[in-house]
Structures are given as structure tokens and as C-alpha cells.
CSV table of C-alpha atoms in Angstrom, one decimal:
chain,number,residue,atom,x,y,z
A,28,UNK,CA,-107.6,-59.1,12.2
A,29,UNK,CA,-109.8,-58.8,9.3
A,30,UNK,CA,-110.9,-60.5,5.9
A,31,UNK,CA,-109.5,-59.1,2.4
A,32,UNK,CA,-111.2,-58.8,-0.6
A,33,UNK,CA,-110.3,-58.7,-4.2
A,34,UNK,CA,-112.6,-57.8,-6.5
A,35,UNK,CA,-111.8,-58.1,-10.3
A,36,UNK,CA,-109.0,-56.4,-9.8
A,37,UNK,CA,-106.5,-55.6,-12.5
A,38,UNK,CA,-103.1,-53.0,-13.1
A,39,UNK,CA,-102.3,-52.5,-16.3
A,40,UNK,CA,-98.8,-50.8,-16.7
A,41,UNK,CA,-98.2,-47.7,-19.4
A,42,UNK,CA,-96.9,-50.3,-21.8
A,43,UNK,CA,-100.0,-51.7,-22.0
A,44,UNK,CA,-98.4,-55.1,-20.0
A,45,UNK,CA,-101.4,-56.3,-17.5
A,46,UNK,CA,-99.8,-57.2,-14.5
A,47,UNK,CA,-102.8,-58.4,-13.1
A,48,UNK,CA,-106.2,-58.9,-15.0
A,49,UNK,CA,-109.8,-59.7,-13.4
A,50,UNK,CA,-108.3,-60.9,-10.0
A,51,UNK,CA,-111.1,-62.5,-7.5
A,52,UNK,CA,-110.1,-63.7,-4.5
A,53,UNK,CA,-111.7,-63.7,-0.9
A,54,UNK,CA,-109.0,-64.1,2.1
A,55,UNK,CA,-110.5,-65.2,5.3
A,56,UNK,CA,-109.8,-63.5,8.8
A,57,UNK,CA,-107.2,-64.9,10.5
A,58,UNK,CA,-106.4,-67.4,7.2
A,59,UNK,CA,-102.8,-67.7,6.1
A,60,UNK,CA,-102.6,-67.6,2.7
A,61,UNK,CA,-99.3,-67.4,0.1
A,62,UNK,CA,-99.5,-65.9,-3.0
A,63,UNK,CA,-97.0,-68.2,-5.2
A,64,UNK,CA,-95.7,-68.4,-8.7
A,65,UNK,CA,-92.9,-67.9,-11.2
A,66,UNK,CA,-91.2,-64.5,-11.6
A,67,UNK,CA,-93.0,-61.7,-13.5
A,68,UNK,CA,-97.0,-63.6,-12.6
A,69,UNK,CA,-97.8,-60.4,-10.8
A,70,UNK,CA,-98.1,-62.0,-7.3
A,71,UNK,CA,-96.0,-59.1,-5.8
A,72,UNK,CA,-98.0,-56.6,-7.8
A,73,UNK,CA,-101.0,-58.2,-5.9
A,74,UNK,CA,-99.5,-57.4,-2.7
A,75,UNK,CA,-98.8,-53.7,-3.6
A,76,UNK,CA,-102.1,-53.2,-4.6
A,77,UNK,CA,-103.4,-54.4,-1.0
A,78,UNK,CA,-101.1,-52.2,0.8
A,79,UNK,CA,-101.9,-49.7,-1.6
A,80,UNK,CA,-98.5,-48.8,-2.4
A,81,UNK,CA,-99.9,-49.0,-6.4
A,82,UNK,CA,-103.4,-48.1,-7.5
A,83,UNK,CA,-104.9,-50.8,-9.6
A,84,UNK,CA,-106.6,-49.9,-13.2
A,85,UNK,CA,-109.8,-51.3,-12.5
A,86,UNK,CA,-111.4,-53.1,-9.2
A,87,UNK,CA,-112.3,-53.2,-6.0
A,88,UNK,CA,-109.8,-54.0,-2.5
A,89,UNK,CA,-111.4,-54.5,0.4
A,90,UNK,CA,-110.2,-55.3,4.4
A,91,UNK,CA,-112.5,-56.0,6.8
A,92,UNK,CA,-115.3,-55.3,4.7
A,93,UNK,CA,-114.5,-51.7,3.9
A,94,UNK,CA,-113.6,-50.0,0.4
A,95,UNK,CA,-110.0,-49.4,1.0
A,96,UNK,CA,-109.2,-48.7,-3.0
A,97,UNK,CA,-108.4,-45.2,-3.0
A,98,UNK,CA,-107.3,-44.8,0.7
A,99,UNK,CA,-103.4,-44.0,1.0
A,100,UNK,CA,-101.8,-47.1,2.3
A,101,UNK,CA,-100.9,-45.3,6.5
A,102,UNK,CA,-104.7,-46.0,6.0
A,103,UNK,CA,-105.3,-49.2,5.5
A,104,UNK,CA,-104.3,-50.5,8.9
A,105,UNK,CA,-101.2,-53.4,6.9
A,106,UNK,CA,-98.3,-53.9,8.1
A,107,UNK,CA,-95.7,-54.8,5.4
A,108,UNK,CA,-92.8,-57.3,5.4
A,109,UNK,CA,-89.9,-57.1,2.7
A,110,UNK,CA,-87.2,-59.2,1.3
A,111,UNK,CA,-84.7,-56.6,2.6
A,112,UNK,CA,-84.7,-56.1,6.6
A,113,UNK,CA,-85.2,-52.1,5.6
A,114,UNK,CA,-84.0,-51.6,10.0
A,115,UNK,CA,-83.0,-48.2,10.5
A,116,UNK,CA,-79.5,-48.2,11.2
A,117,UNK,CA,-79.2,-45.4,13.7
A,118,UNK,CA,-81.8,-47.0,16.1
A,119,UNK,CA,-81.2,-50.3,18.3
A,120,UNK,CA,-83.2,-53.3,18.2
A,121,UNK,CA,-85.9,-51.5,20.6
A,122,UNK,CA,-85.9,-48.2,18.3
A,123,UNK,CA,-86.9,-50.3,15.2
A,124,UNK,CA,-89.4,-51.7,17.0
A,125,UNK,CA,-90.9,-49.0,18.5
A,126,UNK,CA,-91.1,-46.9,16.2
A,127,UNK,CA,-94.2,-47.1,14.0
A,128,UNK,CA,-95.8,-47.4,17.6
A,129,UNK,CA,-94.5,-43.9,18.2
A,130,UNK,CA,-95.9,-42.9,14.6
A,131,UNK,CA,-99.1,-44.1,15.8
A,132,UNK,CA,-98.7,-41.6,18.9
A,133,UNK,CA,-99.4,-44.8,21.2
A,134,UNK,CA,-99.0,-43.8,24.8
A,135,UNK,CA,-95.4,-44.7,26.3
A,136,UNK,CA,-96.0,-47.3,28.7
A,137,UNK,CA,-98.1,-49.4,26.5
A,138,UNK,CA,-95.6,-49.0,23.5
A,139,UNK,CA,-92.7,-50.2,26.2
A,140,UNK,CA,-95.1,-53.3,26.9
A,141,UNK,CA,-96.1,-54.0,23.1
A,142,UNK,CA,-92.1,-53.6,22.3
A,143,UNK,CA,-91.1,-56.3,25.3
A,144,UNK,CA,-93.8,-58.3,24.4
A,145,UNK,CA,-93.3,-59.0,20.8
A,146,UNK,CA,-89.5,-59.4,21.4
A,147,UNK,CA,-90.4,-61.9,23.6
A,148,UNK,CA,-92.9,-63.4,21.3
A,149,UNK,CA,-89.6,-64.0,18.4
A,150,UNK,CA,-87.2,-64.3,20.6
A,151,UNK,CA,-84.9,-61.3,20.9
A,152,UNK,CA,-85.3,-59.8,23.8
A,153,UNK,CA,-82.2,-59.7,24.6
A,154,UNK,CA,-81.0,-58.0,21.5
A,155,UNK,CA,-83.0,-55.0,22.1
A,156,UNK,CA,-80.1,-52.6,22.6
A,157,UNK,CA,-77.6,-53.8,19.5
A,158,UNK,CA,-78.0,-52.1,16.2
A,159,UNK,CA,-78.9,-53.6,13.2
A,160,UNK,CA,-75.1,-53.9,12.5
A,161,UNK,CA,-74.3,-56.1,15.0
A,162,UNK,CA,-77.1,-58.2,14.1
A,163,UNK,CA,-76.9,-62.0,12.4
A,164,UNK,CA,-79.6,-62.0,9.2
A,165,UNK,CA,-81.8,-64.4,10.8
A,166,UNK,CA,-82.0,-62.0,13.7
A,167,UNK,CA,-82.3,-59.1,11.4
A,168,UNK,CA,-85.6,-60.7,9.8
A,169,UNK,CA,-86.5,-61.4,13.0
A,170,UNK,CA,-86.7,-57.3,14.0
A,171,UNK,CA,-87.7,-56.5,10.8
A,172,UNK,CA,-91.2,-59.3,11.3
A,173,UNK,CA,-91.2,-57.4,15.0
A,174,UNK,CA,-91.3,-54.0,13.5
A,175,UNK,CA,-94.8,-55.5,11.5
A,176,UNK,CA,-96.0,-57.4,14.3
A,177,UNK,CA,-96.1,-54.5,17.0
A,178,UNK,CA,-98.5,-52.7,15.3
A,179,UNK,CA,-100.9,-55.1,15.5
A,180,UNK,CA,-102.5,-54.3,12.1
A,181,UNK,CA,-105.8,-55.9,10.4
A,182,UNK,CA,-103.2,-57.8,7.7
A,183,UNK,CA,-99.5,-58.4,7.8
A,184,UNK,CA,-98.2,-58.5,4.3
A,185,UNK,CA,-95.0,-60.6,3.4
A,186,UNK,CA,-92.8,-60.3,0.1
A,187,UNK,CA,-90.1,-63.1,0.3
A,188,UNK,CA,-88.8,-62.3,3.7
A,189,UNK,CA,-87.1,-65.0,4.4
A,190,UNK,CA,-85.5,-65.2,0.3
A,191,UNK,CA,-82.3,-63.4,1.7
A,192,UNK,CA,-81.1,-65.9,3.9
A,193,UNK,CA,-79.3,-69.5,3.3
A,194,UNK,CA,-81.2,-72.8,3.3
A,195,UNK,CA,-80.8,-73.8,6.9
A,196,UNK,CA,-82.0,-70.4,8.4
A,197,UNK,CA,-84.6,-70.5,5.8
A,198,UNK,CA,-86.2,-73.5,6.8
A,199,UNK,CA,-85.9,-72.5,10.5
A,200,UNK,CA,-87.6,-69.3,10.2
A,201,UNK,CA,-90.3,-71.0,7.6
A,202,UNK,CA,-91.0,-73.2,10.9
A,203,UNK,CA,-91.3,-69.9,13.4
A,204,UNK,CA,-93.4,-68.1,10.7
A,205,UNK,CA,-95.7,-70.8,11.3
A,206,UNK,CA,-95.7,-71.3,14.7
A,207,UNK,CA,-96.1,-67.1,14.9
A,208,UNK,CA,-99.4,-67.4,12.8
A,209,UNK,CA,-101.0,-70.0,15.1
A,210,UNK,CA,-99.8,-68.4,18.2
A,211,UNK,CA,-101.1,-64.9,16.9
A,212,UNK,CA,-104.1,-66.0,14.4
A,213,UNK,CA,-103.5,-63.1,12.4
A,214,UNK,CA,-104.3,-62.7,8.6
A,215,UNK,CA,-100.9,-63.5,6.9
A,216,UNK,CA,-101.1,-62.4,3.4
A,217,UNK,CA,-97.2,-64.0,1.8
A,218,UNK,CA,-95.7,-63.9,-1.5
A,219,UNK,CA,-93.3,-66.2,-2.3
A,220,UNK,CA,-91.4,-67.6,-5.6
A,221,UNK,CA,-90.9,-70.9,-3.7
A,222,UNK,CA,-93.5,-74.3,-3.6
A,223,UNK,CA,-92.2,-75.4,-0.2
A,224,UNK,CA,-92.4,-72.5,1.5
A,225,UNK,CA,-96.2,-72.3,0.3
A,226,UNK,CA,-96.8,-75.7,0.7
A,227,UNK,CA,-95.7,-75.9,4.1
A,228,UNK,CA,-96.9,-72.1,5.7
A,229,UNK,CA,-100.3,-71.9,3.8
A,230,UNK,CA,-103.7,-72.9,4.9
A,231,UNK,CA,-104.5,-72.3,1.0
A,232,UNK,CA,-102.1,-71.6,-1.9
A,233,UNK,CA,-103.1,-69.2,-4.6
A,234,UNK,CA,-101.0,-70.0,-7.4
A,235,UNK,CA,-100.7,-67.3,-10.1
A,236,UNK,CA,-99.8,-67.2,-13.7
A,237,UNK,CA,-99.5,-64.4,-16.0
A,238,UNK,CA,-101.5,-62.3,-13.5
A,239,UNK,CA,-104.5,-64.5,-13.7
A,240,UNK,CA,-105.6,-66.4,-10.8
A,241,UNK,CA,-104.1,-70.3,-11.8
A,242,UNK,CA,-105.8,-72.1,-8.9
A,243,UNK,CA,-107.0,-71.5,-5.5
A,244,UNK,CA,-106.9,-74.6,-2.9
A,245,UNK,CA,-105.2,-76.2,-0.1
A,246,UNK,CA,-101.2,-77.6,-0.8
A,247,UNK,CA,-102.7,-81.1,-1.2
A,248,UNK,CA,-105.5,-80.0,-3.4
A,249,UNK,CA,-103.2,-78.2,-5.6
A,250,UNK,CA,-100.6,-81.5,-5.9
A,251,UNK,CA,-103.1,-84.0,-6.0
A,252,UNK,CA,-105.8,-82.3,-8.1
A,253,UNK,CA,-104.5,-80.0,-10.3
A,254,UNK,CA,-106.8,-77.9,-12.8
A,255,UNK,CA,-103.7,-77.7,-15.2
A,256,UNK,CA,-100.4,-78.6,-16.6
A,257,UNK,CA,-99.3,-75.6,-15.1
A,258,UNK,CA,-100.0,-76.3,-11.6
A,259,UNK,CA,-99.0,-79.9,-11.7
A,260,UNK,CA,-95.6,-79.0,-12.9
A,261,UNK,CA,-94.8,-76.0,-10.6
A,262,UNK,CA,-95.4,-77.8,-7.5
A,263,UNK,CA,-93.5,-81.5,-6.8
A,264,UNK,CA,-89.7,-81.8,-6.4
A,265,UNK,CA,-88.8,-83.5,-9.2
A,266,UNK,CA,-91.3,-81.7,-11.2
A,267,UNK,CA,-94.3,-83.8,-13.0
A,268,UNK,CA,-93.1,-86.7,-15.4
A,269,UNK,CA,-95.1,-85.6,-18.7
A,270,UNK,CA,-95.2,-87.4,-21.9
A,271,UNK,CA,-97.8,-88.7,-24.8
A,272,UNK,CA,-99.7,-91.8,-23.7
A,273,UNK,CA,-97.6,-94.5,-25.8
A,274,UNK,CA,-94.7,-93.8,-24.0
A,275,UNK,CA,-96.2,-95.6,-21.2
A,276,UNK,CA,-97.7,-98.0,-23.2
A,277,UNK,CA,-101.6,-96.5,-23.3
A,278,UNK,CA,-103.0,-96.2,-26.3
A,279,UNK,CA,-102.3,-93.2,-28.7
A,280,UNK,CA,-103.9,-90.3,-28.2
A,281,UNK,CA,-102.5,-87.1,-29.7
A,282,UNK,CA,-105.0,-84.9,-28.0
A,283,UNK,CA,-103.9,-85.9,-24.9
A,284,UNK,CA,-100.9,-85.6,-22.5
A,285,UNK,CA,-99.8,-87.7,-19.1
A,286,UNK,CA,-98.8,-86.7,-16.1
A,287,UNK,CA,-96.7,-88.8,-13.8
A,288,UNK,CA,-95.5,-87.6,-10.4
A,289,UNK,CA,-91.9,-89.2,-9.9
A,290,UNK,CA,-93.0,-90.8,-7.0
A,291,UNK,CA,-95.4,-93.1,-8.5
A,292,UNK,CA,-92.9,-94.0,-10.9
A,293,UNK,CA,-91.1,-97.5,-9.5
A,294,UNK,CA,-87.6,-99.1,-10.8
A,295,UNK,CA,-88.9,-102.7,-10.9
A,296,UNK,CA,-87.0,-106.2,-12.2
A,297,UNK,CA,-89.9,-106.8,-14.4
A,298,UNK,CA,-91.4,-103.8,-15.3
A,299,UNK,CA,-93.1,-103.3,-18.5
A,300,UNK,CA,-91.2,-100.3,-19.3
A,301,UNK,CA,-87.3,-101.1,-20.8
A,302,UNK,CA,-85.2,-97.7,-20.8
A,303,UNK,CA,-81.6,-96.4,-20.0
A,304,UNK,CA,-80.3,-94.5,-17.4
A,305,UNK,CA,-79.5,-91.3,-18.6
A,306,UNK,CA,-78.7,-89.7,-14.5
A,307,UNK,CA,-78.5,-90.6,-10.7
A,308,UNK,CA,-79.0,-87.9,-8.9
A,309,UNK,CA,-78.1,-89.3,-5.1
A,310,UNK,CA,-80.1,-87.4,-2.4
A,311,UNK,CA,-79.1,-88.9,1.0
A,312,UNK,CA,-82.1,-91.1,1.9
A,313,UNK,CA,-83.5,-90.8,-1.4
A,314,UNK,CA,-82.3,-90.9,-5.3
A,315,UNK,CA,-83.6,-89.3,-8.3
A,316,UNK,CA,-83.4,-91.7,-11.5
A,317,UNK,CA,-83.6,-90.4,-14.8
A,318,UNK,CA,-84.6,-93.0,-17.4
A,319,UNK,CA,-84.6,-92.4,-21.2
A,320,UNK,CA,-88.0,-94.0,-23.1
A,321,UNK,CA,-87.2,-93.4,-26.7
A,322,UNK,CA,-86.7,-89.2,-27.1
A,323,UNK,CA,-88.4,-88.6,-23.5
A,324,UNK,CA,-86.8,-89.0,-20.3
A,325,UNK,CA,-88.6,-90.0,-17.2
A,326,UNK,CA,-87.8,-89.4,-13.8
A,327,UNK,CA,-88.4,-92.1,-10.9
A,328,UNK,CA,-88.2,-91.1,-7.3
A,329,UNK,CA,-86.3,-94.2,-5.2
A,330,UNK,CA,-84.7,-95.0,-2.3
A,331,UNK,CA,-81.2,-93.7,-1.7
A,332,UNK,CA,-79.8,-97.2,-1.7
A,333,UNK,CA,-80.5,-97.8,-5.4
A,334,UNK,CA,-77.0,-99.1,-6.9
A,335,UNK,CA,-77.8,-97.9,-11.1
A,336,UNK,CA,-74.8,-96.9,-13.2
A,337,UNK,CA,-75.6,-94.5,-16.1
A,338,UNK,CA,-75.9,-96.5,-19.0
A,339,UNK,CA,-77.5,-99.2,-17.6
A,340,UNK,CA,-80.9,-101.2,-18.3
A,341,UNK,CA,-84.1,-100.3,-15.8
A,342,UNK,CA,-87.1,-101.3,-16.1
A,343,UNK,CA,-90.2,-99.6,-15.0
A,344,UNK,CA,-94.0,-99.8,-14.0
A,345,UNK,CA,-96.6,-97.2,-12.6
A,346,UNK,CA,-100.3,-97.6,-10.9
A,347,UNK,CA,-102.6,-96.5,-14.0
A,348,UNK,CA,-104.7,-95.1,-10.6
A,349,UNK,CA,-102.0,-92.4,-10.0
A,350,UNK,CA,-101.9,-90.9,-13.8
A,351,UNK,CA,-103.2,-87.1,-14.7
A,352,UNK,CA,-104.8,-86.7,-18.4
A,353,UNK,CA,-104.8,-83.0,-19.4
A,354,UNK,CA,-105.6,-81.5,-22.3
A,355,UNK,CA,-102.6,-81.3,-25.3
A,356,UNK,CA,-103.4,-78.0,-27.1
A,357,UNK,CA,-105.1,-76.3,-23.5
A,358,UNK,CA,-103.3,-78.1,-20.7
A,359,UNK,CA,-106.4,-78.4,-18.8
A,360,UNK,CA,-106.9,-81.5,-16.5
A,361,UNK,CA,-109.7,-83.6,-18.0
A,362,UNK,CA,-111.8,-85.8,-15.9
């Protein structure tokens, strides 16, 4: 295990694009950290730079202390992870995993124990003679995670491994990633596009936009205290209720916007906010309610039992405690 560094790091492509620009960020040893944000916000550029499969433009990486900016990446002691399984056909289950042991010239019978004890570790150990062909994809990822795990590197780097398969495996294999980090207490370096899986994997979430560094923080520090309208709209399922301060009744303020999570937004027989349903979105033991106020629509987060039919009168309320104020022209939090 060790720590990694990133010191003002940037990569600026030909075009002149930055995909990254003055990136500081310290990663602890043994800390599980994801690397999130929307497409094209350079959080997979990050990760190449680490493993050194790009050279940045300007800055420093470091793991475990050590320069590692200009060393080739077989020298950087990472073990990678991508969003294809990348086996090698020709080899069985025990092949794949073995091999970048038998790169590393480790001596046989330890490379048989590391193998036997890493299949054990996910689970497969009795898939270590089938090829990748006769594999399922959740037991694909599984080898492909094994192939990174055997090594037994300073950082494991993950790109969306686990963006390939469906919802159910997904979530399965989100759980095992976790339990794998606490039973290991490796440094887990993971990008992903997607808020629950960083929400729920992460000891801290470093949310990225337009290759600058958004916020840094825990999952609950990013959703309860966010340091923009950015960050509290990316993360939350519905996303952040956001209008001008008279639509909830404050007083005007065109320099200012709210922020409402949906949550903290209750249907109530005598609320002080009169709107129409504009959508019911039933979600088993839960139902999203979309409410039209004048030209914005709200949306209120309620139990699945609500009976509303589109069209009708609702009438809301909200804790003033649980409002965000940011900045209209910025989108900075204020206070």
C-alpha cells in the first residue's frame, strides 16, 4: 500500500483542450477514494496520468512518497482495472491470474499460493480451469479484479469496472468491492460516472468538473454541505429542487438561488404552497411528485402510498432549516 500524490497537475491535449488543470489532491494509504463526475471532467484522464499510461503537461505524481512522473507505468508498482474484462482468451481462469505474477518472475510455488488465494478471496476458485468464454460477466469482472489483486501493487486503479454489467450484478459487485477493500486495506483509486456507486464505496469522493477539482469530502459532506450548485445537483436522486426565493415564498432576491433537496419537500393538506401536479413517478415504497409553482416545477420525495392524479391540487411546505442559498451569477454556496 502506499499514499498518492498529485501535485498541480494538468494535461493539456494538442488542441489546446485542458483535460485537467492545477489538480491537488493527497490520497491516503489504504484510503478508498472515487474520482466522480459527468463525462468529458477529466476524472479518467486523472487515472491515466497515475498509471502513467499519459504524461501530464505540467506537475508532479507521486506514490508512496516517490517522484513517479516520468517513470514508465511497469514502474510504478499499479495495478489497473478497466471497464472491459481485457482476460486473455487463450488462458483459463488460473492463466489470467497468474500471469502478471509470471511477468514479475515470482517463483512458482508462491505464484500457485497467491493465484489460490486471491480466487478464494472473490470467490472463484472453482472456475480456475474455464476460459473466459465460458464465463458469466459478473464472474468475468471478478478475474479481471483478480488479475489486479494478485499482484499486490502499492495502488489498484479502477475505470468503471463494474459499468458493463446490469443493475442487479452491479449493485452486488459494488457490495464485494467494498467488502474486498476492508478485508485487503488497500489504496483503491476508482473512477466512476455514477453518484451511488461513489457514495456508497468511498471513504471520500472527489468530484470533478471541467478538469478542476469541484470538491473533496466525505459522501455526506458533499450532499449535505455543498460548496456549489454543481455539487448539490450531481449528487441526490431526484436531483436538487432549485428555484428563485419567491417561488417559495422568501423574499426576492435576484442575486440569489435556492436549493431544496426533494426530500425535505412535504405534500401537506395545508401547506402554504398551492401548485399542480404535473407527474407521479411511482417507485415501489416511495413516489416522486412533480408539482408545477407558476413556470418552475418542484419535485417532492413521498411515500409510495400517495393517491395524486395529474392535474390535481397539492399543497406544499418545507423546513426553512433544510434550504441551500448559493450564489445566482457564481453558483457558489453562501453562508
Amino acid at each position: 500500500m502506499a499514499s498518492v500524490t498529485l501535485e498541480n497537475l494538468s494535461k493539456q491535449f494538442a488542441t489546446g483542450t485542458f483535460a485537467v488543470r492545477g489538480l491537488q489532491l493527497q490520497i491516503a494509504d489504504g484510503e478508498f477514494l472515487c474520482l466522480v463526475g459527468p463525462s468529458g471532467c477529466g476524472k479518467s484522464t486523472v487515472l491515466n496520468l497515475i498509471a502513467g499510461l499519459e504524461q501530464p503537461t505540467s506537475g508532479t505524481v507521486r506514490i508512496g512518497g516517490a517522484d513517479v512522473t516520468d517513470l514508465d507505468p511497469r514502474a510504478r508498482d499499479v495495478a489497473m482495472v478497466f471497464q472491459s474484462y481485457a482476460l486473455y482468451p487463450h488462458l483459463d481462469v488460473r492463466g489470467n491470474l497468474a500471469f502478471p505474477l509470471k511477468v514479475a518472475r515470482v517463483e512458482r510455488a508462491q505464484l500457485q499460493r497467491r493465484v489460490e488465494q486471491t480466487a478464494a478471496l472473490l470467490g472463484i476458485e472453482g472456475l480456475l480451469d474455464r476460459k473466459p468464454s465460458e464465463l458469466s460477466g459478473g464472474q468475468r469482472q471478478r478475474v479481471a479484479l483478480g488479475r489486479a489483486l494478485v499482484r499486490r501493487p502499492a495502488a489498484y486503479l479502477f475505470d468503471e469496472p463494474l459499468s458493463n454489467l446490469d443493475a442487479n450484478l452491479r449493485t452486488q459487485m459494488r457490495g464485494e468491492l467494498k467488502k474486498l477493500h476492508e478485508t485487503m486495506g488497500g489504496t483503491f483509486i476508482y473512477v466512476t460516472h455514477d453518484q451511488a456507486e461513489a457514495m456508497t464505496l468511498s471513504d471520500r469522493v472527489a468530484l470533478m468538473n471541467a478538469g478542476q477539482l469541484e470538491q473533496l469530502g466525505t459522501a455526506r459532506e458533499l450532499y449535505h454541505q455543498p460548496v456549489s450548485l454543481f455539487a448539490a445537483r450531481f449528487f441526490g436522486a431526484p436531483t436538487l429542487n432549485v428555484c428563485p426565493p419567491a417561488v417559495l415564498g422568501l423574499p426576492a432576491d435576484a442575486s440569489a438561488v435556492v436549493g431544496l433537496r426533494p426530500e425535505h419537500l412535504e405534500l401537506s393538506d395545508h401547506g402554504p404552497l398551492q401548485g399542480r401536479v404535473y407527474l407521479v413517478e411511482p417507485m415501489g415504497a416511495e413516489a416522486w411528485v412533480t408539482v408545477e409553482l407558476g413556470q418552475h416545477r418542484l419535485v417532492a420525495r413521498c411515500d409510495g402510498s400517495v393517491a395524486l392524479k395529474v392535474g390535481a391540487t397539492a399543497a406544499l411546505r418545507f423546513d426553512p432549516a433544510h434550504l441551500r442559498w448559493f450564489d445566482a451569477a457564481t453558483g457558489k454556496a453562501r453562508g
